[in-house]
Every structure is written in C-alpha cells, then in structure tokens.
Short mmCIF file of C-alpha atoms and ligand atoms in Angstrom, two decimals:
data_model
loop_
_atom_site.label_atom_id
_atom_site.label_comp_id
_atom_site.label_asym_id
_atom_site.label_seq_id
_atom_site.Cartn_x
_atom_site.Cartn_y
_atom_site.Cartn_z
CA MET A 11 -14.63 6.96 8.10
CA LYS A 12 -14.17 10.21 6.13
CA ASN A 13 -11.15 10.21 3.79
CA PHE A 14 -8.62 7.36 3.67
CA ILE A 15 -5.28 8.98 4.37
CA GLU A 16 -3.27 6.75 6.70
CA ILE A 17 -3.80 3.61 8.76
CA SER A 18 -3.09 5.31 12.12
CA GLN A 19 -6.29 7.39 11.61
CA ILE A 20 -8.46 4.25 11.37
CA ASN A 21 -9.33 2.32 14.51
CA PRO A 22 -8.83 -1.46 14.72
CA SER A 23 -12.56 -2.23 14.55
CA GLU A 24 -12.85 -0.15 11.35
CA ILE A 25 -9.86 -2.05 9.89
CA GLU A 26 -11.52 -5.34 10.79
CA SER A 27 -14.77 -4.17 9.11
CA LEU A 28 -12.82 -3.24 5.96
CA ILE A 29 -11.22 -6.71 5.91
CA GLN A 30 -14.56 -8.48 6.41
CA ARG A 31 -16.22 -6.36 3.70
CA ALA A 32 -13.34 -7.09 1.29
CA LEU A 33 -13.74 -10.83 1.96
CA GLU A 34 -17.50 -10.52 1.33
CA PHE A 35 -16.84 -8.77 -1.99
CA LYS A 36 -14.31 -11.45 -2.90
CA ALA A 37 -17.00 -14.07 -2.28
CA GLY A 38 -19.34 -12.09 -4.58
CA LYS A 39 -21.74 -11.26 -1.74
CA ASN A 40 -23.74 -8.06 -1.10
CA ILE A 41 -22.20 -5.95 -3.85
CA PRO A 42 -23.92 -2.55 -3.83
CA VAL A 43 -24.66 -0.25 -6.78
CA TYR A 44 -23.13 3.20 -6.23
CA SER A 45 -23.68 4.67 -9.69
CA GLN A 46 -24.47 8.10 -8.20
CA TYR A 47 -20.92 8.47 -6.80
CA PRO A 48 -18.28 9.17 -9.46
CA VAL A 49 -14.58 8.74 -8.58
CA ALA A 50 -11.63 10.64 -10.05
CA GLY A 51 -8.13 9.18 -10.13
CA LEU A 52 -5.25 11.69 -10.06
CA PHE A 53 -1.93 9.89 -10.43
CA TYR A 54 1.07 12.23 -10.45
CA GLU A 55 3.39 9.22 -10.22
CA ASN A 56 3.37 6.08 -12.32
CA SER A 57 1.21 3.18 -11.20
CA THR A 58 -0.13 -0.05 -12.61
CA ARG A 59 -1.53 -2.01 -9.63
CA THR A 60 -3.03 0.79 -7.55
CA ARG A 61 -4.52 2.81 -10.42
CA ILE A 62 -6.06 -0.09 -12.30
CA SER A 63 -7.33 -1.87 -9.20
CA PHE A 64 -9.03 1.30 -7.93
CA GLU A 65 -10.60 1.66 -11.38
CA LEU A 66 -11.76 -1.98 -11.37
CA ALA A 67 -13.05 -1.63 -7.79
CA ALA A 68 -15.10 1.39 -8.87
CA ASN A 69 -16.41 -0.52 -11.90
CA HIS A 70 -17.48 -3.45 -9.71
CA LEU A 71 -19.49 -1.02 -7.55
CA SER A 72 -20.96 0.73 -10.63
CA MET A 73 -19.13 3.98 -9.72
CA PRO A 74 -18.17 6.01 -12.82
CA PHE A 75 -14.33 6.31 -12.86
CA ILE A 76 -12.67 9.38 -14.38
CA ASP A 77 -8.94 9.05 -14.96
CA VAL A 78 -7.57 12.60 -14.74
CA ASN A 79 -4.24 12.87 -16.49
CA PRO A 80 -2.31 15.69 -14.75
CA GLN A 81 -0.21 16.19 -17.88
CA THR A 82 -3.23 17.05 -20.03
CA SER A 83 -5.39 18.71 -17.35
CA SER A 84 -5.50 22.45 -16.65
CA GLU A 85 -2.87 22.01 -13.96
CA ALA A 86 -0.45 22.26 -16.87
CA LYS A 87 -1.78 25.84 -17.28
CA GLY A 88 -1.16 26.71 -13.64
CA GLU A 89 -4.37 25.60 -11.89
CA THR A 90 -3.61 24.30 -8.38
CA ILE A 91 -4.56 20.75 -7.39
CA HIS A 92 -6.85 22.31 -4.75
CA ASP A 93 -8.75 24.27 -7.44
CA SER A 94 -8.82 21.24 -9.76
CA LEU A 95 -10.54 19.20 -7.02
CA LEU A 96 -13.11 21.95 -6.37
CA THR A 97 -13.75 22.19 -10.13
CA LEU A 98 -14.28 18.44 -10.50
CA ASN A 99 -16.38 18.40 -7.32
CA ALA A 100 -18.64 21.10 -8.84
CA MET A 101 -19.31 18.59 -11.64
CA GLY A 102 -20.56 16.10 -9.04
CA ILE A 103 -17.44 14.06 -8.15
CA PRO A 104 -17.09 13.41 -4.39
CA PHE A 105 -14.18 10.89 -4.34
CA PHE A 106 -10.59 11.64 -5.34
CA ILE A 107 -7.81 9.06 -5.43
CA ILE A 108 -4.47 10.83 -5.25
CA ARG A 109 -0.96 9.49 -5.77
CA HIS A 110 1.69 12.16 -5.41
CA GLN A 111 5.43 12.39 -4.82
CA GLN A 112 4.94 14.94 -1.99
CA ASP A 113 4.66 13.52 1.53
CA HIS A 114 1.38 14.47 3.30
CA LEU A 115 -0.23 16.20 0.27
CA PRO A 116 -3.43 14.05 0.48
CA ALA A 117 -3.74 14.90 4.21
CA LYS A 118 -3.27 18.60 3.50
CA LEU A 119 -5.92 18.56 0.76
CA ALA A 120 -8.35 16.68 3.02
CA GLN A 121 -7.78 19.27 5.75
CA ASP A 122 -8.14 22.27 3.40
CA LEU A 123 -11.31 20.84 1.83
CA GLN A 124 -12.91 19.50 5.01
CA HIS A 125 -15.95 21.80 4.70
CA THR A 126 -16.88 20.33 1.31
CA ASN A 127 -18.24 16.84 0.56
CA ILE A 128 -14.88 15.90 -1.02
CA GLN A 129 -13.27 12.68 0.25
CA ILE A 130 -9.61 11.96 -0.46
CA ILE A 131 -8.13 8.50 -0.84
CA ASN A 132 -4.35 8.35 -0.46
CA ALA A 133 -2.94 6.10 -3.19
CA GLY A 134 0.66 6.68 -2.02
CA ASP A 135 2.31 9.98 -0.99
CA GLY A 136 6.08 10.24 -1.31
CA CYS A 137 7.89 8.25 1.36
CA HIS A 138 5.03 8.68 3.81
CA ALA A 139 2.11 6.25 3.43
CA HIS A 140 0.39 3.74 1.16
CA PRO A 141 -2.60 2.69 3.27
CA SER A 142 -4.55 0.70 0.64
CA GLN A 143 -1.42 -1.42 0.07
CA ALA A 144 -1.32 -2.21 3.81
CA LEU A 145 -5.00 -3.19 3.70
CA LEU A 146 -4.59 -5.57 0.77
CA ASP A 147 -1.46 -7.02 2.38
CA ILE A 148 -3.18 -7.81 5.67
CA LEU A 149 -6.13 -9.25 3.74
CA THR A 150 -3.73 -11.58 1.89
CA ILE A 151 -2.05 -12.61 5.16
CA ILE A 152 -5.31 -13.21 7.05
CA GLU A 153 -6.61 -15.52 4.34
CA GLN A 154 -3.66 -17.85 5.05
CA LYS A 155 -2.79 -17.09 8.67
CA PRO A 156 -5.79 -15.69 10.56
CA ASN A 157 -4.24 -15.82 14.06
CA LEU A 158 -2.59 -12.41 14.20
CA SER A 159 -1.68 -12.70 17.89
CA THR A 160 1.03 -15.24 17.01
CA LEU A 161 2.02 -13.79 13.61
CA LYS A 162 5.69 -12.97 12.98
CA VAL A 163 6.59 -10.85 9.97
CA ALA A 164 9.87 -9.65 8.44
CA ILE A 165 10.01 -6.65 6.08
CA ILE A 166 13.24 -6.40 4.10
CA GLY A 167 14.65 -3.48 2.16
CA ASP A 168 14.61 0.28 2.09
CA ILE A 169 12.68 0.88 5.32
CA LEU A 170 13.84 4.53 5.37
CA HIS A 171 12.12 5.59 2.12
CA SER A 172 9.25 3.09 2.03
CA ARG A 173 5.66 4.30 2.36
CA VAL A 174 4.63 0.63 2.24
CA ALA A 175 6.79 -0.18 5.28
CA ASN A 176 5.35 2.83 7.15
CA SER A 177 1.73 1.83 6.51
CA LEU A 178 2.45 -1.82 7.34
CA GLN A 179 4.01 -0.83 10.67
CA GLN A 180 0.83 1.07 11.52
CA MET A 181 -1.37 -1.82 10.36
CA PHE A 182 0.55 -4.47 12.35
CA LYS A 183 0.63 -2.21 15.42
CA ALA A 184 -3.14 -1.58 15.23
CA LEU A 185 -3.94 -5.27 14.91
CA GLY A 186 -1.38 -6.39 17.49
CA ILE A 187 0.73 -8.99 15.69
CA ALA A 188 3.31 -10.88 17.74
CA GLU A 189 6.48 -9.59 16.11
CA LEU A 190 7.70 -7.35 13.28
CA ARG A 191 11.34 -7.48 12.15
CA LEU A 192 12.49 -4.62 9.92
CA VAL A 193 15.64 -5.56 8.03
CA ALA A 194 17.67 -2.96 6.15
CA PRO A 195 21.27 -1.95 5.53
CA LYS A 196 22.28 0.64 8.15
CA VAL A 197 21.97 3.52 5.62
CA TRP A 198 18.30 2.62 5.07
CA GLN A 199 17.37 2.34 8.74
CA PRO A 200 15.24 5.23 10.07
CA GLU A 201 16.05 6.70 13.49
CA GLN A 202 12.61 5.75 14.76
CA VAL A 203 9.95 3.27 13.73
CA ALA A 204 6.26 3.15 14.68
CA PHE A 205 6.41 -0.58 15.38
CA GLY A 206 8.92 -3.43 15.19
CA THR A 207 12.65 -3.86 15.67
CA LEU A 208 15.40 -2.91 13.23
CA SER A 209 18.36 -5.04 12.21
CA ASP A 210 20.71 -5.50 9.26
CA ASP A 211 20.88 -9.30 9.57
CA LEU A 212 18.69 -10.91 6.91
CA GLY A 213 19.72 -14.50 7.72
CA THR A 214 18.54 -14.37 11.34
CA ALA A 215 15.42 -12.34 10.50
CA VAL A 216 13.89 -14.90 8.13
CA GLU A 217 14.43 -17.93 10.38
CA ASP A 218 11.04 -18.47 12.01
CA VAL A 219 8.74 -15.82 10.56
CA ASP A 220 5.33 -16.53 8.99
CA VAL A 221 5.62 -13.84 6.34
CA ILE A 222 8.55 -12.23 4.50
CA ILE A 223 7.76 -8.98 2.69
CA CYS A 224 10.42 -7.70 0.28
CA LEU A 225 10.42 -4.00 -0.63
CA ARG A 226 11.26 -2.58 -4.02
CA VAL A 227 14.60 -0.78 -4.33
CA GLN A 228 13.24 2.70 -5.10
CA LYS A 229 15.99 4.46 -7.02
CA GLU A 230 13.68 7.43 -7.65
CA ARG A 231 13.38 8.19 -3.91
CA LEU A 232 17.09 8.30 -3.14
CA ALA A 233 18.56 11.76 -2.72
CA GLU A 234 21.49 12.68 -4.93
CA ASN A 235 23.93 12.24 -2.05
CA GLU A 236 22.66 8.74 -1.23
CA LYS A 237 24.78 6.31 -3.18
CA LEU A 238 23.28 2.96 -4.06
CA ASP A 239 25.55 0.03 -4.82
CA LEU A 240 23.08 -2.39 -6.38
CA GLN A 241 25.57 -5.26 -6.43
CA GLU A 242 26.29 -4.87 -2.72
CA TYR A 243 22.58 -4.68 -1.98
CA GLN A 244 21.87 -7.76 -4.04
CA LYS A 245 24.72 -9.68 -2.37
CA HIS A 246 23.53 -9.01 1.19
CA TYR A 247 19.77 -8.39 0.97
CA MET A 248 18.29 -10.10 -2.09
CA LEU A 249 15.91 -12.83 -0.88
CA ASN A 250 16.92 -16.11 -2.54
CA GLU A 251 16.47 -19.87 -2.30
CA MET A 252 19.05 -20.18 0.45
CA HIS A 253 16.87 -17.96 2.66
CA LEU A 254 13.80 -19.99 1.74
CA LYS A 255 15.56 -23.15 3.02
CA GLN A 256 16.26 -21.39 6.34
CA ALA A 257 12.63 -20.21 6.68
CA ARG A 258 9.50 -22.03 7.85
CA GLN A 259 8.05 -24.44 5.32
CA ASP A 260 4.79 -22.48 5.20
CA VAL A 261 6.38 -19.04 5.00
CA MET A 262 4.52 -16.55 2.78
CA ILE A 263 6.65 -14.46 0.42
CA MET A 264 5.17 -11.09 -0.45
CA HIS A 265 6.17 -7.96 -2.37
CA PRO A 266 4.03 -4.86 -3.07
CA GLY A 267 5.33 -4.63 -6.64
CA PRO A 268 6.54 -3.60 -9.06
CA VAL A 269 9.29 -6.20 -8.61
CA ASN A 270 12.92 -5.77 -9.65
CA ARG A 271 13.66 -9.45 -10.30
CA GLY A 272 17.18 -10.35 -9.27
CA ILE A 273 17.67 -7.24 -7.11
CA GLU A 274 15.47 -7.40 -3.98
CA ILE A 275 14.20 -10.93 -4.69
CA SER A 276 15.44 -13.69 -6.98
CA ALA A 277 13.38 -14.39 -10.09
CA GLU A 278 12.80 -17.98 -8.88
CA LEU A 279 11.24 -16.82 -5.60
CA VAL A 280 8.89 -14.41 -7.38
CA ASP A 281 7.32 -17.41 -9.12
CA CYS A 282 7.70 -20.04 -6.39
CA GLN A 283 4.79 -21.82 -4.70
CA GLN A 284 5.13 -19.76 -1.54
CA SER A 285 4.92 -16.46 -3.43
CA PHE A 286 1.68 -14.52 -2.81
CA ILE A 287 2.65 -11.58 -5.00
CA LEU A 288 -0.13 -12.04 -7.55
CA LYS A 289 -2.61 -12.90 -4.79
CA GLN A 290 -1.79 -9.47 -3.29
CA VAL A 291 -2.60 -7.87 -6.65
CA GLN A 292 -5.89 -9.80 -6.88
CA ASN A 293 -6.87 -8.82 -3.32
CA GLY A 294 -6.12 -5.17 -4.12
CA VAL A 295 -9.37 -4.95 -6.07
CA TYR A 296 -11.47 -6.23 -3.12
CA ALA A 297 -9.62 -4.13 -0.54
CA ARG A 298 -10.27 -1.03 -2.63
CA MET A 299 -13.95 -1.92 -3.07
CA ALA A 300 -14.16 -2.08 0.74
CA ILE A 301 -12.57 1.38 1.01
CA PHE A 302 -15.11 2.91 -1.39
CA ASP A 303 -17.92 1.17 0.46
CA ALA A 304 -16.82 2.57 3.84
CA LEU A 305 -16.50 6.11 2.43
CA VAL A 306 -19.96 5.97 0.82
CA GLN A 307 -21.42 5.03 4.25
CA THR A 308 -20.02 8.34 5.60
CA ILE A 309 -21.81 10.32 2.88
CA ASN A 310 -25.05 8.53 3.71
CA GLN A 311 -24.84 9.11 7.48
N1 CP B 16 2.29 -1.47 -5.12
C1 CP B 16 2.02 -0.41 -5.92
O1 CP B 16 1.69 0.67 -5.44
O2 CP B 16 2.18 -0.63 -7.26
P1 CP B 16 1.92 0.45 -8.40
O3 CP B 16 3.00 1.49 -8.28
O4 CP B 16 1.99 -0.32 -9.69
O5 CP B 16 0.57 1.06 -8.15
#
C-alpha cells in the first residue's frame, strides 16, 4: 500500500490486514521501532481526534512527529503545499498527514509527487473522504460484532456533505456487510451513493440494526444557499431515548465526533452504556498505527 487516500483504493485483504495489525497493537504485541521515518502533520482544518491520535500513533512507533502549522509556515508567504512537501521531504520526512477543506487535494498531491518517496495520508478532505475514520469505525464494530455478513448498520445525518459517510460506504461495500441504511432529510440526500439505501425515515431505519452511526451537523460545509433549520433537524433526526427503545437491545451507538450534544444525538445517549464514541477515539490510535506500519512496509519493499 503506497499512500492512504481512500478506502476504495485498498483491497479487502489489505483492509483485513490493517484491522488485524491494529488489534495486535491494541494488545501490545509486535510493536516496531520506526525512528528513522519522521511524519509531518499538516492540518488546514481544525482537528482534535485525528491530529492527536496520528501524533500518538507515531509516538508509539517511535516515529518523530512534526506538527506543521500552516499559519506559521512559509505557505503564508506564498509557497505552495506541493513545494512545502518537497522542502520537508528534502529534510528527510517521507510521510505527510494532510487534512484540507479541498476535496481530492491529498489524491492530487500523491499523483503529482508519485516519483518521489513521499507518501500521503488523507486525514479528511472536504466532503470527499476520511479513510482513517472508516478504519477505526470498522475496528470498533468488529470488536463487538465480528460477523460482518449479517451486520446491519444505519448512518444518520448529512449524508450529502459527509466524508465520513462516503468512506464508511466504501468500507462496508468492500467488506460485504448485510445492509446499510442511509438516513437523511431529502435536502441532504445525494443523487447517488456507493453502497446502501437512502431514506428519510429515522424511526423505521433504527428498528433492527446492529449499529447506529450519527453524523455531525457540519454547518461549515453548507453552501450559503443551503438553509439549515436546526430545530427542525433536531425534531426529526436527533437520535434520542425513544429511538433506543425501538432498537435492538445490543445496538451500538457511534459518532465520529466532535459531537453537537442535543442536535444530532441527545446528551443522554452520548453517555449511555451502548455508546461506543470514546471507544472509537481510543481505537483511532491503533488504527493509525496500523496505517503507518503498512506504509513503512511499502518503503522497505
Ligand atoms: N472525527 C474527526 O475527524 O474528529 P476531529 O475533527 O477532531 O479530528
């Protein structure tokens, strides 16, 4: 595996290897020392979970982590991101974690820099993809419900603008889960989806699923002409205790974070016994260690 850009570029056996490696790391087994491979993090959008867990993952593998602040770097003087990567690579950095508001920018950089030893890790690009989130999510699910061939999942929220929903569709498609229900108000339903069925009926969607994933209401991704009535959204789509009563007793409740309590999910459900939200955060460190490990194998081939 060279670069980590989107789940559809990774075959199912590679995904399974990443999951197994992440579980090994979680068990504290076979942790390599990669001190010769520095990593740079370039976050052009805010992040707590992804940025810190990539940094911790690098630390656990003894990889020096350099947090490049785009606001204080020479990009503020007009240097392009492409030239910044070449500059940092000349100092000996092969791995670059990039979060950016522009769809497909990590893929474009990986393509433009393919003849170098640079490897790009997509930490979320616009509305397009968030592949490491999909990996930590499937890791969290598999720990509880390993039989994916019978797994039923509902994803609720802004499917249209969600990079998390896009990467999860690709992940669930690759691993062949039984059913994916995508629930969104009509204005947030895309014309096409990679996997799953669309509906605007939350009540029916949660009835017999194994996992419910709530998405954050992303005000920053809505275009100026897209009106958002938060009260209407909350009334019809906020996951609450009534939905939990309708769902299976062992349903897992998940959310990629950051959570808007009381908007897409009630505060009580964030903290309830069936919530795996903090388990997702914990697994993010191991999933990201597995990603680094797979990319280092490519350098060593
Ligand atoms: N889920 C996620 O990407 O969270 P952060 O924005 O905090 O990284």
